mmCIF file of C-alpha atoms in Angstrom:
data_model
loop_
_atom_site.group_PDB
_atom_site.id
_atom_site.type_symbol
_atom_site.label_atom_id
_atom_site.label_comp_id
_atom_site.label_asym_id
_atom_site.label_seq_id
_atom_site.Cartn_x
_atom_site.Cartn_y
_atom_site.Cartn_z
ATOM 1 C CA UNK A 6 26.507 3.840 13.504
ATOM 2 C CA UNK A 7 27.419 3.297 9.896
ATOM 3 C CA UNK A 8 26.848 5.655 7.523
ATOM 4 C CA UNK A 9 27.105 4.396 3.857
ATOM 5 C CA UNK A 10 26.064 5.960 0.444
ATOM 6 C CA UNK A 11 23.415 3.715 -1.525
ATOM 7 C CA UNK A 12 25.682 3.157 -4.183
ATOM 8 C CA UNK A 13 27.959 1.211 -1.849
ATOM 9 C CA UNK A 14 25.542 -0.780 0.352
ATOM 10 C CA UNK A 15 26.399 -3.880 -1.433
ATOM 11 C CA UNK A 16 30.057 -3.813 -0.534
ATOM 12 C CA UNK A 17 28.366 -4.860 3.069
ATOM 13 C CA UNK A 18 26.286 -7.774 1.970
ATOM 14 C CA UNK A 19 26.862 -10.717 4.211
ATOM 15 C CA UNK A 20 28.274 -8.785 7.308
ATOM 16 C CA UNK A 21 27.099 -7.736 10.790
ATOM 17 C CA UNK A 22 26.039 -4.233 10.525
ATOM 18 C CA UNK A 23 25.734 -3.169 14.224
ATOM 19 C CA UNK A 24 23.736 -2.990 17.424
ATOM 20 C CA UNK A 25 21.104 -0.409 18.466
ATOM 21 C CA UNK A 26 21.255 0.989 21.596
ATOM 22 C CA UNK A 27 19.240 -0.485 24.201
ATOM 23 C CA UNK A 28 15.731 0.690 24.630
ATOM 24 C CA UNK A 29 13.436 -0.334 27.672
ATOM 25 C CA UNK A 30 10.044 -1.558 26.625
ATOM 26 C CA UNK A 31 7.344 0.032 29.440
ATOM 27 C CA UNK A 32 4.337 -1.070 30.516
ATOM 28 C CA UNK A 33 2.975 1.944 29.343
ATOM 29 C CA UNK A 34 4.169 1.159 25.617
ATOM 30 C CA UNK A 35 2.580 -2.175 25.976
ATOM 31 C CA UNK A 36 -0.946 -0.127 27.207
ATOM 32 C CA UNK A 37 -0.748 1.971 24.310
ATOM 33 C CA UNK A 38 0.035 -0.874 21.700
ATOM 34 C CA UNK A 39 -2.875 -2.574 23.078
ATOM 35 C CA UNK A 40 -5.232 0.284 23.048
ATOM 36 C CA UNK A 41 -3.942 0.862 19.478
ATOM 37 C CA UNK A 42 -4.892 -2.792 18.414
ATOM 38 C CA UNK A 43 -7.455 -3.864 20.343
ATOM 39 C CA UNK A 44 -5.330 -6.643 21.907
ATOM 40 C CA UNK A 45 -6.001 -6.562 25.566
ATOM 41 C CA UNK A 46 -5.207 -9.833 26.913
ATOM 42 C CA UNK A 47 -4.322 -10.102 30.640
ATOM 43 C CA UNK A 48 -0.930 -11.327 30.030
ATOM 44 C CA UNK A 49 -0.121 -7.937 28.649
ATOM 45 C CA UNK A 50 -1.825 -5.696 30.727
ATOM 46 C CA UNK A 51 -3.056 -7.560 33.886
ATOM 47 C CA UNK A 52 0.147 -6.983 36.143
ATOM 48 C CA UNK A 53 -0.946 -8.762 39.423
ATOM 49 C CA UNK A 54 -2.466 -11.865 37.812
ATOM 50 C CA UNK A 55 0.397 -12.061 35.288
ATOM 51 C CA UNK A 56 2.724 -12.153 38.590
ATOM 52 C CA UNK A 57 0.472 -14.603 39.915
ATOM 53 C CA UNK A 58 -0.316 -16.866 36.890
ATOM 54 C CA UNK A 59 2.025 -15.778 33.758
ATOM 55 C CA UNK A 60 5.184 -18.146 32.988
ATOM 56 C CA UNK A 61 7.287 -15.246 33.012
ATOM 57 C CA UNK A 62 6.115 -13.805 36.287
ATOM 58 C CA UNK A 63 5.294 -10.301 34.792
ATOM 59 C CA UNK A 64 3.382 -8.985 31.856
ATOM 60 C CA UNK A 65 4.939 -9.313 28.271
ATOM 61 C CA UNK A 66 5.082 -7.328 25.354
ATOM 62 C CA UNK A 67 2.853 -8.068 22.301
ATOM 63 C CA UNK A 68 5.184 -9.978 19.390
ATOM 64 C CA UNK A 69 3.716 -7.463 17.299
ATOM 65 C CA UNK A 70 5.034 -4.456 19.231
ATOM 66 C CA UNK A 71 8.396 -6.007 19.198
ATOM 67 C CA UNK A 72 8.255 -6.417 15.550
ATOM 68 C CA UNK A 73 7.140 -3.020 15.282
ATOM 69 C CA UNK A 74 10.129 -1.258 16.822
ATOM 70 C CA UNK A 75 12.523 -2.752 14.299
ATOM 71 C CA UNK A 76 12.627 0.616 12.333
ATOM 72 C CA UNK A 77 13.030 2.678 15.392
ATOM 73 C CA UNK A 78 16.056 0.544 16.538
ATOM 74 C CA UNK A 79 17.342 0.020 13.156
ATOM 75 C CA UNK A 80 17.438 3.559 12.131
ATOM 76 C CA UNK A 81 20.229 3.894 15.214
ATOM 77 C CA UNK A 82 22.208 1.499 13.367
ATOM 78 C CA UNK A 83 22.751 2.534 9.969
ATOM 79 C CA UNK A 84 22.492 5.797 8.061
ATOM 80 C CA UNK A 85 22.125 5.084 4.240
ATOM 81 C CA UNK A 86 22.886 7.846 2.316
ATOM 82 C CA UNK A 87 21.777 9.204 -1.468
ATOM 83 C CA UNK A 88 18.316 8.161 -0.987
ATOM 84 C CA UNK A 89 15.644 10.605 -0.899
ATOM 85 C CA UNK A 90 13.171 7.903 0.949
ATOM 86 C CA UNK A 91 13.373 4.652 2.823
ATOM 87 C CA UNK A 92 10.023 2.319 2.571
ATOM 88 C CA UNK A 93 9.159 -0.367 4.544
ATOM 89 C CA UNK A 94 8.731 -3.080 1.959
ATOM 90 C CA UNK A 95 7.670 -6.160 4.374
ATOM 91 C CA UNK A 96 9.120 -8.663 6.622
ATOM 92 C CA UNK A 97 9.939 -12.169 5.675
ATOM 93 C CA UNK A 98 10.117 -15.080 8.217
ATOM 94 C CA UNK A 99 8.911 -13.570 11.255
ATOM 95 C CA UNK A 100 9.656 -15.505 14.476
ATOM 96 C CA UNK A 101 9.007 -14.513 18.288
ATOM 97 C CA UNK A 102 11.640 -17.172 20.122
ATOM 98 C CA UNK A 103 11.324 -15.202 23.543
ATOM 99 C CA UNK A 104 8.729 -12.779 25.196
ATOM 100 C CA UNK A 105 9.624 -9.368 26.226
ATOM 101 C CA UNK A 106 8.690 -8.865 29.963
ATOM 102 C CA UNK A 107 7.797 -5.404 30.871
ATOM 103 C CA UNK A 108 10.627 -3.386 32.051
ATOM 104 C CA UNK A 109 12.876 -5.162 29.640
ATOM 105 C CA UNK A 110 15.732 -3.552 27.588
ATOM 106 C CA UNK A 111 15.958 -4.886 24.147
ATOM 107 C CA UNK A 112 18.375 -3.872 21.339
ATOM 108 C CA UNK A 113 18.582 -4.820 17.291
ATOM 109 C CA UNK A 114 21.164 -6.699 15.595
ATOM 110 C CA UNK A 115 21.542 -6.096 12.120
ATOM 111 C CA UNK A 116 22.851 -8.163 9.232
ATOM 112 C CA UNK A 117 22.668 -7.232 5.626
ATOM 113 C CA UNK A 118 21.521 -10.440 3.544
ATOM 114 C CA UNK A 119 20.765 -9.395 0.269
ATOM 115 C CA UNK A 120 21.038 -6.241 -2.144
ATOM 116 C CA UNK A 121 18.776 -5.733 -5.316
ATOM 117 C CA UNK A 122 18.626 -2.918 -7.487
ATOM 118 C CA UNK A 123 15.261 -3.029 -8.637
ATOM 119 C CA UNK A 124 15.658 -0.264 -11.150
ATOM 120 C CA UNK A 125 17.153 3.169 -11.803
ATOM 121 C CA UNK A 126 15.743 4.312 -8.667
ATOM 122 C CA UNK A 127 15.084 1.731 -6.459
ATOM 123 C CA UNK A 128 17.492 -0.796 -4.379
ATOM 124 C CA UNK A 129 15.889 -3.533 -2.037
ATOM 125 C CA UNK A 130 17.654 -4.349 1.029
ATOM 126 C CA UNK A 131 17.124 -7.555 2.882
ATOM 127 C CA UNK A 132 18.242 -7.436 6.561
ATOM 128 C CA UNK A 133 18.138 -10.141 9.368
ATOM 129 C CA UNK A 134 17.316 -8.110 12.196
ATOM 130 C CA UNK A 135 17.760 -9.853 15.904
ATOM 131 C CA UNK A 136 15.640 -8.471 18.767
ATOM 132 C CA UNK A 137 18.054 -9.294 21.794
ATOM 133 C CA UNK A 138 16.787 -9.080 25.415
ATOM 134 C CA UNK A 139 19.207 -8.018 27.556
ATOM 135 C CA UNK A 140 20.048 -10.645 29.931
ATOM 136 C CA UNK A 141 18.570 -13.156 28.139
ATOM 137 C CA UNK A 142 19.911 -16.146 26.047
ATOM 138 C CA UNK A 143 17.168 -16.196 23.611
ATOM 139 C CA UNK A 144 15.883 -13.444 21.302
ATOM 140 C CA UNK A 145 12.598 -11.754 21.437
ATOM 141 C CA UNK A 146 12.494 -11.499 17.714
ATOM 142 C CA UNK A 147 14.110 -12.420 14.624
ATOM 143 C CA UNK A 148 13.101 -11.233 10.978
ATOM 144 C CA UNK A 149 14.356 -10.684 7.483
ATOM 145 C CA UNK A 150 13.199 -6.974 7.021
ATOM 146 C CA UNK A 151 13.166 -5.907 3.520
ATOM 147 C CA UNK A 152 13.778 -1.935 3.320
ATOM 148 C CA UNK A 153 13.330 0.002 -0.289
ATOM 149 C CA UNK A 154 15.661 2.807 -0.634
ATOM 150 C CA UNK A 155 14.625 5.466 -3.203
ATOM 151 C CA UNK A 156 17.234 7.368 -4.651
#
């Protein structure tokens, strides 16, 4: 994990910050996300039908479940010190190139794209986060995620 002072964050602009540990996406997580969002499509929940009919031969995680794991994964990659809060400011250019099968392990790869001083207290960081799937060529998710750091 990279520990960096907020005032020194800009020194890492344009560089790979690192990778998170692998995290397994379980069927229980997929079910809980379906229940929370009301998205109960069979490709996410019906294990037997998915084995027979889906192109992945497995149930798959919702794309937005994968995206929602970005903060959890990324907080294991970088620790920005000298801030009172980190605020999820949004996501730009969100893509889902590959599906995450139930039981697959994912991790994030973080690159710092930009750092902008908004005012005396706020700094906006733009990270390119690639959510990789263990053993797969294509990533599950690629996003430019925005984090507002408040001093």
